[in-house]
Amino acid sequence: LPIYRPGTAVALAVSGDLDLPDDLRHHVDLGLDQLQRSHVVGGGTRELPPRPEPVDRVPRPVRPLENVVHRIALGGRAVAAVASAERQVNALTRDGLTATADLLADLAEASRDRGRDAFGRVVRDAGDEFPLAWLRAGLHVREFTRAAARHAWLAAVGGAR
């Protein structure tokens, strides 16, 4: 797997006309397979779509945890084990979101905590620590998002309960 660094984009899907080799069977796993320039049908450069107008939006504070939850759903436990969450945990703690920071730290730790046999190979995990950490994180993201949406809605219509 590629090494993930802060500020790098990781592609999760591709679309468009691709001329894939037969051994890929018209399927690309972007975590494992490497696409070459020759796989893209039609040469030359293309115009980029126009940039959208800037909007004054602040990213949701729970975004780091949400990203890890989604990456695990798409790529499995190994995806979360590769990325370091320490910087995001520190930022969440600094912002006062200690519960979110704790859930992110627990999820990152559980994804890396895997048993190994005498030869160093990863053995099948029979425990519930990782799935429960993932579920707790997912529920937290869902409820945080619901509460934020409700708060924004009530603020927009002028009512607060």
mmCIF file of C-alpha atoms in Angstrom:
data_model
loop_
_atom_site.group_PDB
_atom_site.id
_atom_site.type_symbol
_atom_site.label_atom_id
_atom_site.label_comp_id
_atom_site.label_asym_id
_atom_site.label_seq_id
_atom_site.Cartn_x
_atom_site.Cartn_y
_atom_site.Cartn_z
ATOM 1 C CA LEU A 1 0.000 0.000 0.000
ATOM 2 C CA PRO A 2 1.199 3.534 -0.600
ATOM 3 C CA ILE A 3 2.411 5.552 2.337
ATOM 4 C CA TYR A 4 -0.179 8.140 3.313
ATOM 5 C CA ARG A 5 1.156 11.540 4.274
ATOM 6 C CA PRO A 6 -0.724 14.640 5.372
ATOM 7 C CA GLY A 7 -1.787 16.676 2.387
ATOM 8 C CA THR A 8 -1.842 13.805 -0.119
ATOM 9 C CA ALA A 9 -4.907 12.742 -2.039
ATOM 10 C CA VAL A 10 -5.803 9.069 -2.175
ATOM 11 C CA ALA A 11 -7.996 7.966 -5.091
ATOM 12 C CA LEU A 12 -10.797 5.601 -4.172
ATOM 13 C CA ALA A 13 -12.509 5.212 -7.531
ATOM 14 C CA VAL A 14 -12.023 5.855 -11.229
ATOM 15 C CA SER A 15 -14.443 6.443 -14.051
ATOM 16 C CA GLY A 16 -14.291 7.121 -17.731
ATOM 17 C CA ASP A 17 -12.911 5.222 -20.675
ATOM 18 C CA LEU A 18 -10.111 2.951 -19.559
ATOM 19 C CA ASP A 19 -8.322 0.384 -21.673
ATOM 20 C CA LEU A 20 -7.474 -2.113 -18.936
ATOM 21 C CA PRO A 21 -5.309 -5.200 -19.415
ATOM 22 C CA ASP A 22 -7.176 -8.519 -19.568
ATOM 23 C CA ASP A 23 -5.643 -9.733 -16.299
ATOM 24 C CA LEU A 24 -7.486 -6.951 -14.419
ATOM 25 C CA ARG A 25 -10.842 -8.219 -15.786
ATOM 26 C CA HIS A 26 -12.275 -4.688 -16.127
ATOM 27 C CA HIS A 27 -11.852 -4.057 -12.390
ATOM 28 C CA VAL A 28 -9.316 -1.813 -10.695
ATOM 29 C CA ASP A 29 -8.440 -1.988 -7.016
ATOM 30 C CA LEU A 30 -6.854 1.415 -6.479
ATOM 31 C CA GLY A 31 -5.229 0.229 -3.274
ATOM 32 C CA LEU A 32 -3.299 -2.503 -5.070
ATOM 33 C CA ASP A 33 -3.298 -1.965 -8.838
ATOM 34 C CA GLN A 34 -1.379 0.802 -10.558
ATOM 35 C CA LEU A 35 -2.897 2.520 -13.559
ATOM 36 C CA GLN A 36 -0.559 3.681 -16.281
ATOM 37 C CA ARG A 37 -1.006 6.547 -18.699
ATOM 38 C CA SER A 38 -1.531 3.963 -21.463
ATOM 39 C CA HIS A 39 -4.688 2.707 -19.705
ATOM 40 C CA VAL A 40 -6.505 5.978 -20.372
ATOM 41 C CA VAL A 41 -8.290 5.975 -23.724
ATOM 42 C CA GLY A 42 -7.665 9.046 -25.859
ATOM 43 C CA GLY A 43 -4.466 10.960 -25.564
ATOM 44 C CA GLY A 44 -3.786 14.589 -25.054
ATOM 45 C CA THR A 45 -4.695 16.976 -22.347
ATOM 46 C CA ARG A 46 -8.152 17.996 -21.344
ATOM 47 C CA GLU A 47 -9.556 21.176 -19.907
ATOM 48 C CA LEU A 48 -10.297 21.065 -16.216
ATOM 49 C CA PRO A 49 -13.831 21.925 -15.140
ATOM 50 C CA PRO A 50 -14.250 25.466 -13.831
ATOM 51 C CA ARG A 51 -13.611 25.967 -10.146
ATOM 52 C CA PRO A 52 -16.724 26.470 -8.070
ATOM 53 C CA GLU A 53 -17.256 29.810 -6.423
ATOM 54 C CA PRO A 54 -15.662 29.949 -2.982
ATOM 55 C CA VAL A 55 -18.072 29.339 -0.170
ATOM 56 C CA ASP A 56 -17.411 30.284 3.414
ATOM 57 C CA ARG A 57 -17.784 26.823 4.882
ATOM 58 C CA VAL A 58 -15.968 25.477 7.839
ATOM 59 C CA PRO A 59 -15.311 21.731 7.663
ATOM 60 C CA ARG A 60 -17.162 19.702 10.247
ATOM 61 C CA PRO A 61 -14.996 19.129 13.306
ATOM 62 C CA VAL A 62 -15.753 15.415 13.268
ATOM 63 C CA ARG A 63 -14.337 15.046 9.728
ATOM 64 C CA PRO A 64 -11.080 13.216 10.718
ATOM 65 C CA LEU A 65 -13.029 10.457 12.476
ATOM 66 C CA GLU A 66 -15.568 10.303 9.652
ATOM 67 C CA ASN A 67 -12.784 9.878 7.081
ATOM 68 C CA VAL A 68 -11.256 6.945 8.978
ATOM 69 C CA VAL A 69 -14.665 5.261 9.395
ATOM 70 C CA HIS A 70 -15.353 5.583 5.656
ATOM 71 C CA ARG A 71 -11.865 4.413 4.670
ATOM 72 C CA ILE A 72 -12.284 1.300 6.829
ATOM 73 C CA ALA A 73 -15.667 0.606 5.226
ATOM 74 C CA LEU A 74 -14.108 0.898 1.763
ATOM 75 C CA GLY A 75 -10.707 -0.693 2.311
ATOM 76 C CA GLY A 76 -10.841 -2.706 5.512
ATOM 77 C CA ARG A 77 -8.802 -2.750 8.661
ATOM 78 C CA ALA A 78 -5.423 -2.511 6.945
ATOM 79 C CA VAL A 79 -6.253 0.932 5.517
ATOM 80 C CA ALA A 80 -6.715 2.390 8.996
ATOM 81 C CA ALA A 81 -3.570 0.686 10.261
ATOM 82 C CA VAL A 82 -1.442 2.429 7.628
ATOM 83 C CA ALA A 83 -2.436 6.009 8.384
ATOM 84 C CA SER A 84 -1.344 7.800 11.532
ATOM 85 C CA ALA A 85 -4.102 9.548 13.449
ATOM 86 C CA GLU A 86 -1.940 11.227 16.087
ATOM 87 C CA ARG A 87 -2.062 14.671 14.485
ATOM 88 C CA GLN A 88 -5.852 14.563 14.115
ATOM 89 C CA VAL A 89 -6.267 13.296 17.697
ATOM 90 C CA ASN A 90 -4.181 16.216 18.973
ATOM 91 C CA ALA A 91 -6.175 18.707 16.878
ATOM 92 C CA LEU A 92 -9.515 17.324 18.106
ATOM 93 C CA THR A 93 -8.319 17.452 21.715
ATOM 94 C CA ARG A 94 -7.119 21.031 21.232
ATOM 95 C CA ASP A 95 -10.568 21.948 19.853
ATOM 96 C CA GLY A 96 -12.264 20.482 22.932
ATOM 97 C CA LEU A 97 -13.693 17.404 21.201
ATOM 98 C CA THR A 98 -12.113 14.936 23.601
ATOM 99 C CA ALA A 99 -14.734 12.205 23.081
ATOM 100 C CA THR A 100 -14.189 12.317 19.313
ATOM 101 C CA ALA A 101 -10.417 12.329 19.841
ATOM 102 C CA ASP A 102 -10.646 9.317 22.175
ATOM 103 C CA LEU A 103 -12.763 7.388 19.667
ATOM 104 C CA LEU A 104 -10.309 8.141 16.863
ATOM 105 C CA ALA A 105 -7.347 7.080 19.019
ATOM 106 C CA ASP A 106 -9.137 3.866 20.065
ATOM 107 C CA LEU A 107 -10.022 3.036 16.459
ATOM 108 C CA ALA A 108 -6.470 3.663 15.252
ATOM 109 C CA GLU A 109 -5.025 1.545 18.065
ATOM 110 C CA ALA A 110 -7.496 -1.306 17.512
ATOM 111 C CA SER A 111 -6.732 -1.363 13.778
ATOM 112 C CA ARG A 112 -3.009 -1.809 14.478
ATOM 113 C CA ASP A 113 -3.390 -4.289 17.331
ATOM 114 C CA ARG A 114 -3.159 -7.596 15.477
ATOM 115 C CA GLY A 115 -1.747 -10.859 16.688
ATOM 116 C CA ARG A 116 1.122 -12.574 14.906
ATOM 117 C CA ASP A 117 2.263 -16.182 14.770
ATOM 118 C CA ALA A 118 5.804 -17.440 15.419
ATOM 119 C CA PHE A 119 6.822 -16.470 11.860
ATOM 120 C CA GLY A 120 5.513 -12.899 12.119
ATOM 121 C CA ARG A 121 2.454 -13.448 9.945
ATOM 122 C CA VAL A 122 -0.779 -11.728 10.936
ATOM 123 C CA VAL A 123 -3.249 -14.212 12.405
ATOM 124 C CA ARG A 124 -6.999 -13.978 12.126
ATOM 125 C CA ASP A 125 -8.433 -11.717 14.810
ATOM 126 C CA ALA A 126 -11.110 -13.435 16.867
ATOM 127 C CA GLY A 127 -11.718 -10.508 19.231
ATOM 128 C CA ASP A 128 -14.400 -7.862 19.137
ATOM 129 C CA GLU A 129 -12.202 -4.853 19.925
ATOM 130 C CA PHE A 130 -11.792 -3.601 16.343
ATOM 131 C CA PRO A 131 -15.400 -4.082 15.150
ATOM 132 C CA LEU A 132 -16.737 -2.465 18.326
ATOM 133 C CA ALA A 133 -14.336 0.481 17.997
ATOM 134 C CA TRP A 134 -15.473 0.946 14.386
ATOM 135 C CA LEU A 135 -19.164 0.780 15.349
ATOM 136 C CA ARG A 136 -18.694 3.238 18.239
ATOM 137 C CA ALA A 137 -16.919 5.649 15.898
ATOM 138 C CA GLY A 138 -19.613 5.297 13.227
ATOM 139 C CA LEU A 139 -22.417 5.920 15.723
ATOM 140 C CA HIS A 140 -20.591 8.933 17.117
ATOM 141 C CA VAL A 141 -20.187 10.423 13.636
ATOM 142 C CA ARG A 142 -23.861 9.801 12.849
ATOM 143 C CA GLU A 143 -25.159 11.329 16.068
ATOM 144 C CA PHE A 144 -22.742 14.265 15.935
ATOM 145 C CA THR A 145 -23.857 14.984 12.369
ATOM 146 C CA ARG A 146 -27.545 14.740 13.330
ATOM 147 C CA ALA A 147 -27.082 17.065 16.293
ATOM 148 C CA ALA A 148 -25.148 19.594 14.194
ATOM 149 C CA ALA A 149 -27.804 19.497 11.456
ATOM 150 C CA ARG A 150 -30.587 19.948 14.012
ATOM 151 C CA HIS A 151 -28.755 22.853 15.625
ATOM 152 C CA ALA A 152 -28.181 24.512 12.231
ATOM 153 C CA TRP A 153 -31.820 23.985 11.246
ATOM 154 C CA LEU A 154 -33.145 25.463 14.472
ATOM 155 C CA ALA A 155 -30.778 28.412 14.164
ATOM 156 C CA ALA A 156 -31.941 28.998 10.567
ATOM 157 C CA VAL A 157 -35.655 28.959 11.410
ATOM 158 C CA GLY A 158 -35.154 31.037 14.544
ATOM 159 C CA GLY A 159 -36.244 28.474 17.089
ATOM 160 C CA ALA A 160 -34.114 26.846 19.724
ATOM 161 C CA ARG A 161 -35.370 24.219 22.081
#
